[in-house]
Amino acid sequence: MRIRIVDAFTDRPFAGNPAGVVLLDSDGFPEDAWLRGVATEVNHPETAFAHPLPPGSDADWALRWFTPATEVDMCGHATLATAHVLHTTGTATGTVRFTARCGILVTTAHEDGTITLDFPTAPLTPTAVPDGVDRALGATPRSAHDTGPHIGDLLLELADEATVRSLTPDIAALGRHSRRGIIATAPAEDPARGYDYVSRCFFPNVGVDEDSVTGSAHTALAPFWSARLGRDELTGCQASARGGLVRTATRGDRTLLTGSAVTVIDGELLA
């Protein structure tokens, strides 16, 4: 079967967040051990596996995501990568519906090559800043929010963009403060640069020390910054080494994430 490596939330190779994509011909998923083995072999933050569903189903494709360490409930960049493969190979056009552990996810391709993901908005709950998280992160948060069951992160608001960019956290220590990891964020220093807020994401509990561009985190970042900035449509910059931009739009209990993707490897999976 074919396996692709796709860089998501970028319009150029070797940027954004890489994901493996495997489109299955079967009407079900192989054993979990095989899925985990492929994800470990690919060794990118996520590998997506999808198989078509019969006509009349609630969705068009079933979708699962695995890090090198575990299966996750929600992944934005690997969903974008999967939709990109479906459209660039002519397997699908227009809108594609996926069923996943977090519910029905809808993706829509646009003429300019971008793809919009329709994801559930993360339910943000203010919480006390945990003892020790400032030492683990290397900065003192202004506020903390729980992001709900599907994401499982602790969102920490920091003082400014420079603080977010300069973080050198104790990755192992961060893992003690949330189920998946930490989202560190701050307002953009200069919105004229093309983005409204910055973030970095550290996910030690799923085997990803720092994620390059995290679509699922933006389902929490979008409502968080929309409430503060007074606008429903924003652009987030994830300030990782590879970096990437995510256009966000809050629509009540749904968040729209828009970005580009580039296929960098198209190969044959022999195992």
mmCIF file of C-alpha atoms in Angstrom:
data_model
loop_
_atom_site.group_PDB
_atom_site.id
_atom_site.type_symbol
_atom_site.label_atom_id
_atom_site.label_comp_id
_atom_site.label_asym_id
_atom_site.label_seq_id
_atom_site.Cartn_x
_atom_site.Cartn_y
_atom_site.Cartn_z
ATOM 1 C CA MET A 1 0.000 0.000 0.000
ATOM 2 C CA ARG A 2 1.019 3.614 -0.440
ATOM 3 C CA ILE A 3 2.312 5.785 2.364
ATOM 4 C CA ARG A 4 2.842 9.530 2.106
ATOM 5 C CA ILE A 5 4.678 12.016 4.268
ATOM 6 C CA VAL A 6 2.903 15.374 4.215
ATOM 7 C CA ASP A 7 4.010 18.670 5.745
ATOM 8 C CA ALA A 8 0.868 20.341 7.110
ATOM 9 C CA PHE A 9 0.070 23.967 7.905
ATOM 10 C CA THR A 10 2.689 25.155 5.460
ATOM 11 C CA ASP A 11 2.910 25.891 1.735
ATOM 12 C CA ARG A 12 6.533 24.747 1.372
ATOM 13 C CA PRO A 13 8.403 21.499 2.026
ATOM 14 C CA PHE A 14 10.354 20.894 5.252
ATOM 15 C CA ALA A 15 8.245 23.322 7.288
ATOM 16 C CA GLY A 16 5.002 23.003 9.217
ATOM 17 C CA ASN A 17 4.245 19.669 10.887
ATOM 18 C CA PRO A 18 5.020 16.348 9.158
ATOM 19 C CA ALA A 19 2.515 13.497 9.234
ATOM 20 C CA GLY A 20 2.375 10.040 7.766
ATOM 21 C CA VAL A 21 -0.788 9.200 5.819
ATOM 22 C CA VAL A 22 -1.920 5.664 4.999
ATOM 23 C CA LEU A 23 -5.152 5.212 2.995
ATOM 24 C CA LEU A 24 -6.445 1.682 3.486
ATOM 25 C CA ASP A 25 -8.443 -0.251 0.876
ATOM 26 C CA SER A 26 -10.189 -2.365 3.505
ATOM 27 C CA ASP A 27 -13.521 -1.711 5.214
ATOM 28 C CA GLY A 28 -11.882 -1.733 8.643
ATOM 29 C CA PHE A 29 -8.615 -1.038 10.435
ATOM 30 C CA PRO A 30 -5.826 -3.599 10.837
ATOM 31 C CA GLU A 31 -4.799 -4.707 14.319
ATOM 32 C CA ASP A 32 -3.671 -1.932 16.641
ATOM 33 C CA ALA A 33 -0.217 -3.493 16.963
ATOM 34 C CA TRP A 34 0.348 -3.017 13.222
ATOM 35 C CA LEU A 35 -0.915 0.565 13.324
ATOM 36 C CA ARG A 36 1.393 1.345 16.235
ATOM 37 C CA GLY A 37 4.279 -0.343 14.451
ATOM 38 C CA VAL A 38 3.855 1.766 11.330
ATOM 39 C CA ALA A 39 3.569 4.967 13.392
ATOM 40 C CA THR A 40 6.725 4.064 15.306
ATOM 41 C CA GLU A 41 8.546 3.327 12.032
ATOM 42 C CA VAL A 42 7.436 6.621 10.479
ATOM 43 C CA ASN A 43 8.473 8.366 13.723
ATOM 44 C CA HIS A 44 6.696 11.655 13.002
ATOM 45 C CA PRO A 45 4.448 13.357 15.556
ATOM 46 C CA GLU A 46 1.398 11.640 14.032
ATOM 47 C CA THR A 47 0.574 9.020 11.431
ATOM 48 C CA ALA A 48 -3.009 8.966 10.135
ATOM 49 C CA PHE A 49 -4.815 5.831 8.983
ATOM 50 C CA ALA A 50 -8.086 6.090 7.073
ATOM 51 C CA HIS A 51 -10.441 3.671 5.321
ATOM 52 C CA PRO A 52 -13.549 4.426 3.225
ATOM 53 C CA LEU A 53 -17.034 3.933 4.637
ATOM 54 C CA PRO A 54 -20.011 2.569 2.682
ATOM 55 C CA PRO A 55 -22.600 4.920 1.139
ATOM 56 C CA GLY A 56 -25.218 6.080 3.613
ATOM 57 C CA SER A 57 -22.778 6.248 6.538
ATOM 58 C CA ASP A 58 -22.523 9.309 8.773
ATOM 59 C CA ALA A 59 -19.102 10.022 7.256
ATOM 60 C CA ASP A 60 -17.066 9.241 4.144
ATOM 61 C CA TRP A 61 -13.924 7.898 5.848
ATOM 62 C CA ALA A 62 -12.989 6.475 9.239
ATOM 63 C CA LEU A 63 -9.847 8.062 10.661
ATOM 64 C CA ARG A 64 -7.394 7.233 13.446
ATOM 65 C CA TRP A 65 -4.145 8.880 14.524
ATOM 66 C CA PHE A 66 -1.074 7.443 16.258
ATOM 67 C CA THR A 67 2.025 9.102 17.650
ATOM 68 C CA PRO A 68 5.146 6.917 17.956
ATOM 69 C CA ALA A 69 3.952 6.192 21.510
ATOM 70 C CA THR A 70 0.137 6.061 21.570
ATOM 71 C CA GLU A 71 -3.211 6.651 19.850
ATOM 72 C CA VAL A 72 -4.741 10.115 20.301
ATOM 73 C CA ASP A 73 -8.333 11.378 20.338
ATOM 74 C CA MET A 74 -7.835 14.347 18.008
ATOM 75 C CA CYS A 75 -5.176 15.564 15.584
ATOM 76 C CA GLY A 76 -5.522 18.574 13.332
ATOM 77 C CA HIS A 77 -2.373 18.503 11.231
ATOM 78 C CA ALA A 78 -2.691 14.799 10.336
ATOM 79 C CA THR A 79 -6.351 15.354 9.391
ATOM 80 C CA LEU A 80 -5.264 18.205 7.131
ATOM 81 C CA ALA A 81 -2.576 15.917 5.673
ATOM 82 C CA THR A 82 -5.123 13.143 5.036
ATOM 83 C CA ALA A 83 -7.566 15.498 3.325
ATOM 84 C CA HIS A 84 -4.683 16.877 1.248
ATOM 85 C CA VAL A 85 -3.786 13.358 0.042
ATOM 86 C CA LEU A 86 -7.419 12.558 -0.786
ATOM 87 C CA HIS A 87 -7.735 15.706 -2.889
ATOM 88 C CA THR A 88 -4.324 15.685 -4.603
ATOM 89 C CA THR A 89 -4.744 12.043 -5.641
ATOM 90 C CA GLY A 90 -8.253 12.626 -7.003
ATOM 91 C CA THR A 91 -9.769 10.266 -4.426
ATOM 92 C CA ALA A 92 -12.091 13.006 -3.153
ATOM 93 C CA THR A 93 -13.280 16.471 -4.083
ATOM 94 C CA GLY A 94 -14.925 19.298 -2.162
ATOM 95 C CA THR A 95 -16.068 18.299 1.317
ATOM 96 C CA VAL A 96 -14.922 15.115 3.081
ATOM 97 C CA ARG A 97 -16.396 13.886 6.357
ATOM 98 C CA PHE A 98 -14.330 11.792 8.764
ATOM 99 C CA THR A 99 -15.514 9.844 11.776
ATOM 100 C CA ALA A 100 -13.003 9.687 14.607
ATOM 101 C CA ARG A 101 -12.807 9.187 18.366
ATOM 102 C CA CYS A 102 -13.695 12.874 18.882
ATOM 103 C CA GLY A 103 -16.769 12.753 16.602
ATOM 104 C CA ILE A 104 -17.482 13.810 13.021
ATOM 105 C CA LEU A 105 -14.834 16.073 11.468
ATOM 106 C CA VAL A 106 -15.506 17.883 8.193
ATOM 107 C CA THR A 107 -12.822 19.115 5.786
ATOM 108 C CA THR A 108 -13.400 21.406 2.807
ATOM 109 C CA ALA A 109 -10.901 22.019 -0.001
ATOM 110 C CA HIS A 110 -10.701 25.456 -1.622
ATOM 111 C CA GLU A 111 -9.590 26.557 -5.081
ATOM 112 C CA ASP A 112 -6.444 28.198 -3.697
ATOM 113 C CA GLY A 113 -5.260 24.824 -2.381
ATOM 114 C CA THR A 114 -6.014 25.491 1.271
ATOM 115 C CA ILE A 115 -8.191 23.175 3.340
ATOM 116 C CA THR A 116 -10.525 24.107 6.181
ATOM 117 C CA LEU A 117 -11.071 21.717 9.080
ATOM 118 C CA ASP A 118 -14.328 21.895 11.062
ATOM 119 C CA PHE A 119 -13.441 20.697 14.578
ATOM 120 C CA PRO A 120 -15.193 20.787 17.963
ATOM 121 C CA THR A 121 -14.235 23.840 20.018
ATOM 122 C CA ALA A 122 -12.289 22.926 23.139
ATOM 123 C CA PRO A 123 -14.220 23.674 26.354
ATOM 124 C CA LEU A 124 -11.909 26.044 28.248
ATOM 125 C CA THR A 125 -12.117 25.970 32.044
ATOM 126 C CA PRO A 126 -10.082 28.439 34.117
ATOM 127 C CA THR A 127 -7.936 26.672 36.677
ATOM 128 C CA ALA A 128 -5.237 27.507 39.177
ATOM 129 C CA VAL A 129 -1.674 27.503 37.893
ATOM 130 C CA PRO A 130 -0.268 24.201 39.198
ATOM 131 C CA ASP A 131 2.556 24.327 41.714
ATOM 132 C CA GLY A 132 5.872 23.825 39.972
ATOM 133 C CA VAL A 133 4.684 24.434 36.412
ATOM 134 C CA ASP A 134 6.540 27.775 36.332
ATOM 135 C CA ARG A 135 9.816 26.025 37.137
ATOM 136 C CA ALA A 136 9.158 23.256 34.591
ATOM 137 C CA LEU A 137 8.239 25.742 31.877
ATOM 138 C CA GLY A 138 10.843 28.354 32.738
ATOM 139 C CA ALA A 139 8.305 31.209 32.851
ATOM 140 C CA THR A 140 5.525 32.429 35.132
ATOM 141 C CA PRO A 141 2.038 32.025 33.590
ATOM 142 C CA ARG A 142 -0.528 34.815 33.835
ATOM 143 C CA SER A 143 -3.425 32.345 33.655
ATOM 144 C CA ALA A 144 -4.153 28.661 33.160
ATOM 145 C CA HIS A 145 -7.042 26.855 31.450
ATOM 146 C CA ASP A 146 -7.969 23.199 31.138
ATOM 147 C CA THR A 147 -8.813 22.316 27.520
ATOM 148 C CA GLY A 148 -11.210 19.414 28.064
ATOM 149 C CA PRO A 149 -11.118 15.657 27.487
ATOM 150 C CA HIS A 150 -10.310 15.356 23.766
ATOM 151 C CA ILE A 151 -7.219 17.581 23.888
ATOM 152 C CA GLY A 152 -6.099 17.058 27.471
ATOM 153 C CA ASP A 153 -3.710 20.003 27.593
ATOM 154 C CA LEU A 154 -3.083 22.802 30.048
ATOM 155 C CA LEU A 155 -3.178 26.162 28.230
ATOM 156 C CA LEU A 156 -0.842 28.691 29.862
ATOM 157 C CA GLU A 157 -0.948 32.386 29.002
ATOM 158 C CA LEU A 158 2.476 34.028 29.186
ATOM 159 C CA ALA A 159 3.502 37.668 29.326
ATOM 160 C CA ASP A 160 4.611 38.238 25.734
ATOM 161 C CA GLU A 161 5.767 36.711 22.461
ATOM 162 C CA ALA A 162 9.455 36.918 23.371
ATOM 163 C CA THR A 163 8.844 34.790 26.472
ATOM 164 C CA VAL A 164 7.083 32.102 24.432
ATOM 165 C CA ARG A 165 9.829 32.020 21.819
ATOM 166 C CA SER A 166 12.647 31.791 24.371
ATOM 167 C CA LEU A 167 11.228 28.876 26.411
ATOM 168 C CA THR A 168 13.610 26.012 27.188
ATOM 169 C CA PRO A 169 11.377 23.871 29.415
ATOM 170 C CA ASP A 170 12.100 20.781 31.453
ATOM 171 C CA ILE A 171 10.117 18.452 29.206
ATOM 172 C CA ALA A 172 9.908 15.560 31.664
ATOM 173 C CA ALA A 173 8.675 17.841 34.450
ATOM 174 C CA LEU A 174 5.979 19.339 32.200
ATOM 175 C CA GLY A 175 4.434 15.925 31.762
ATOM 176 C CA ARG A 176 3.286 15.897 35.390
ATOM 177 C CA HIS A 177 0.889 18.801 34.873
ATOM 178 C CA SER A 178 -1.603 17.563 32.228
ATOM 179 C CA ARG A 179 -2.804 14.481 30.350
ATOM 180 C CA ARG A 180 -1.181 15.290 26.992
ATOM 181 C CA GLY A 181 0.958 18.374 27.580
ATOM 182 C CA ILE A 182 1.292 22.138 27.726
ATOM 183 C CA ILE A 183 0.200 24.899 25.329
ATOM 184 C CA ALA A 184 2.163 28.105 25.998
ATOM 185 C CA THR A 185 0.762 31.224 24.339
ATOM 186 C CA ALA A 186 0.957 35.027 24.235
ATOM 187 C CA PRO A 187 -0.307 37.876 22.033
ATOM 188 C CA ALA A 188 1.692 38.781 18.938
ATOM 189 C CA GLU A 189 4.247 41.491 19.494
ATOM 190 C CA ASP A 190 3.402 43.050 16.119
ATOM 191 C CA PRO A 191 0.177 41.878 14.390
ATOM 192 C CA ALA A 192 1.391 43.564 11.202
ATOM 193 C CA ARG A 193 3.635 40.517 10.753
ATOM 194 C CA GLY A 194 0.544 38.517 9.783
ATOM 195 C CA TYR A 195 -0.486 36.739 12.979
ATOM 196 C CA ASP A 196 -2.412 37.653 16.126
ATOM 197 C CA TYR A 197 -0.977 35.285 18.730
ATOM 198 C CA VAL A 198 1.887 32.839 19.150
ATOM 199 C CA SER A 199 2.085 29.436 20.763
ATOM 200 C CA ARG A 200 4.371 26.525 21.443
ATOM 201 C CA CYS A 201 3.178 23.020 22.352
ATOM 202 C CA PHE A 202 4.974 20.417 24.463
ATOM 203 C CA PHE A 203 3.454 16.908 24.627
ATOM 204 C CA PRO A 204 5.784 14.593 26.569
ATOM 205 C CA ASN A 205 2.971 12.259 27.609
ATOM 206 C CA VAL A 206 2.355 11.139 24.013
ATOM 207 C CA GLY A 207 6.020 10.967 23.038
ATOM 208 C CA VAL A 208 6.294 14.384 21.347
ATOM 209 C CA ASP A 209 8.614 16.745 23.209
ATOM 210 C CA GLU A 210 7.647 19.759 21.086
ATOM 211 C CA ASP A 211 5.079 19.643 18.309
ATOM 212 C CA SER A 212 5.754 21.774 15.245
ATOM 213 C CA VAL A 213 2.217 22.994 14.402
ATOM 214 C CA THR A 214 -0.734 21.635 16.375
ATOM 215 C CA GLY A 215 -4.187 21.930 14.835
ATOM 216 C CA SER A 216 -5.998 20.492 17.862
ATOM 217 C CA ALA A 217 -4.379 23.053 20.182
ATOM 218 C CA HIS A 218 -5.864 25.817 18.044
ATOM 219 C CA THR A 219 -9.375 24.641 18.922
ATOM 220 C CA ALA A 220 -8.477 25.994 22.373
ATOM 221 C CA LEU A 221 -6.272 28.893 21.261
ATOM 222 C CA ALA A 222 -8.916 30.267 18.877
ATOM 223 C CA PRO A 223 -11.680 30.804 21.478
ATOM 224 C CA PHE A 224 -9.136 31.915 24.070
ATOM 225 C CA TRP A 225 -7.746 34.730 21.899
ATOM 226 C CA SER A 226 -11.042 35.564 20.218
ATOM 227 C CA ALA A 227 -12.467 36.399 23.636
ATOM 228 C CA ARG A 228 -9.484 38.634 24.437
ATOM 229 C CA LEU A 229 -9.063 40.303 21.058
ATOM 230 C CA GLY A 230 -12.751 40.688 20.243
ATOM 231 C CA ARG A 231 -12.586 39.033 16.815
ATOM 232 C CA ASP A 232 -13.829 35.634 15.666
ATOM 233 C CA GLU A 233 -11.295 35.260 12.835
ATOM 234 C CA LEU A 234 -7.598 35.240 13.731
ATOM 235 C CA THR A 235 -4.271 33.791 12.634
ATOM 236 C CA GLY A 236 -2.052 31.871 15.012
ATOM 237 C CA CYS A 237 1.695 31.377 14.630
ATOM 238 C CA GLN A 238 3.192 28.289 16.222
ATOM 239 C CA ALA A 239 6.738 29.394 16.972
ATOM 240 C CA SER A 240 8.505 26.034 16.761
ATOM 241 C CA ALA A 241 11.735 25.451 14.860
ATOM 242 C CA ARG A 242 9.782 24.468 11.709
ATOM 243 C CA GLY A 243 6.926 26.880 12.381
ATOM 244 C CA GLY A 244 3.571 27.356 10.705
ATOM 245 C CA LEU A 245 0.428 29.459 10.516
ATOM 246 C CA VAL A 246 -3.143 28.407 11.314
ATOM 247 C CA ARG A 247 -6.073 30.604 10.320
ATOM 248 C CA THR A 248 -8.806 30.180 12.930
ATOM 249 C CA ALA A 249 -12.487 31.096 13.086
ATOM 250 C CA THR A 250 -14.665 30.458 16.129
ATOM 251 C CA ARG A 251 -18.242 29.398 15.418
ATOM 252 C CA GLY A 252 -19.701 28.596 18.819
ATOM 253 C CA ASP A 253 -19.118 24.934 19.585
ATOM 254 C CA ARG A 254 -17.113 24.505 16.350
ATOM 255 C CA THR A 255 -13.743 25.948 15.374
ATOM 256 C CA LEU A 256 -12.572 26.263 11.772
ATOM 257 C CA LEU A 257 -8.865 25.732 11.075
ATOM 258 C CA THR A 258 -7.499 26.608 7.640
ATOM 259 C CA GLY A 259 -4.067 25.856 6.226
ATOM 260 C CA SER A 260 -2.049 24.415 3.384
ATOM 261 C CA ALA A 261 -0.129 21.162 3.017
ATOM 262 C CA VAL A 262 2.645 19.743 0.826
ATOM 263 C CA THR A 263 3.402 16.078 0.039
ATOM 264 C CA VAL A 264 7.147 15.516 0.381
ATOM 265 C CA ILE A 265 7.410 11.700 0.151
ATOM 266 C CA ASP A 266 5.205 9.225 -1.734
ATOM 267 C CA GLY A 267 6.303 5.626 -1.195
ATOM 268 C CA GLU A 268 5.273 2.002 -0.879
ATOM 269 C CA LEU A 269 4.675 0.334 2.476
ATOM 270 C CA LEU A 270 5.905 -3.253 2.186
ATOM 271 C CA ALA A 271 5.297 -4.625 5.698
#
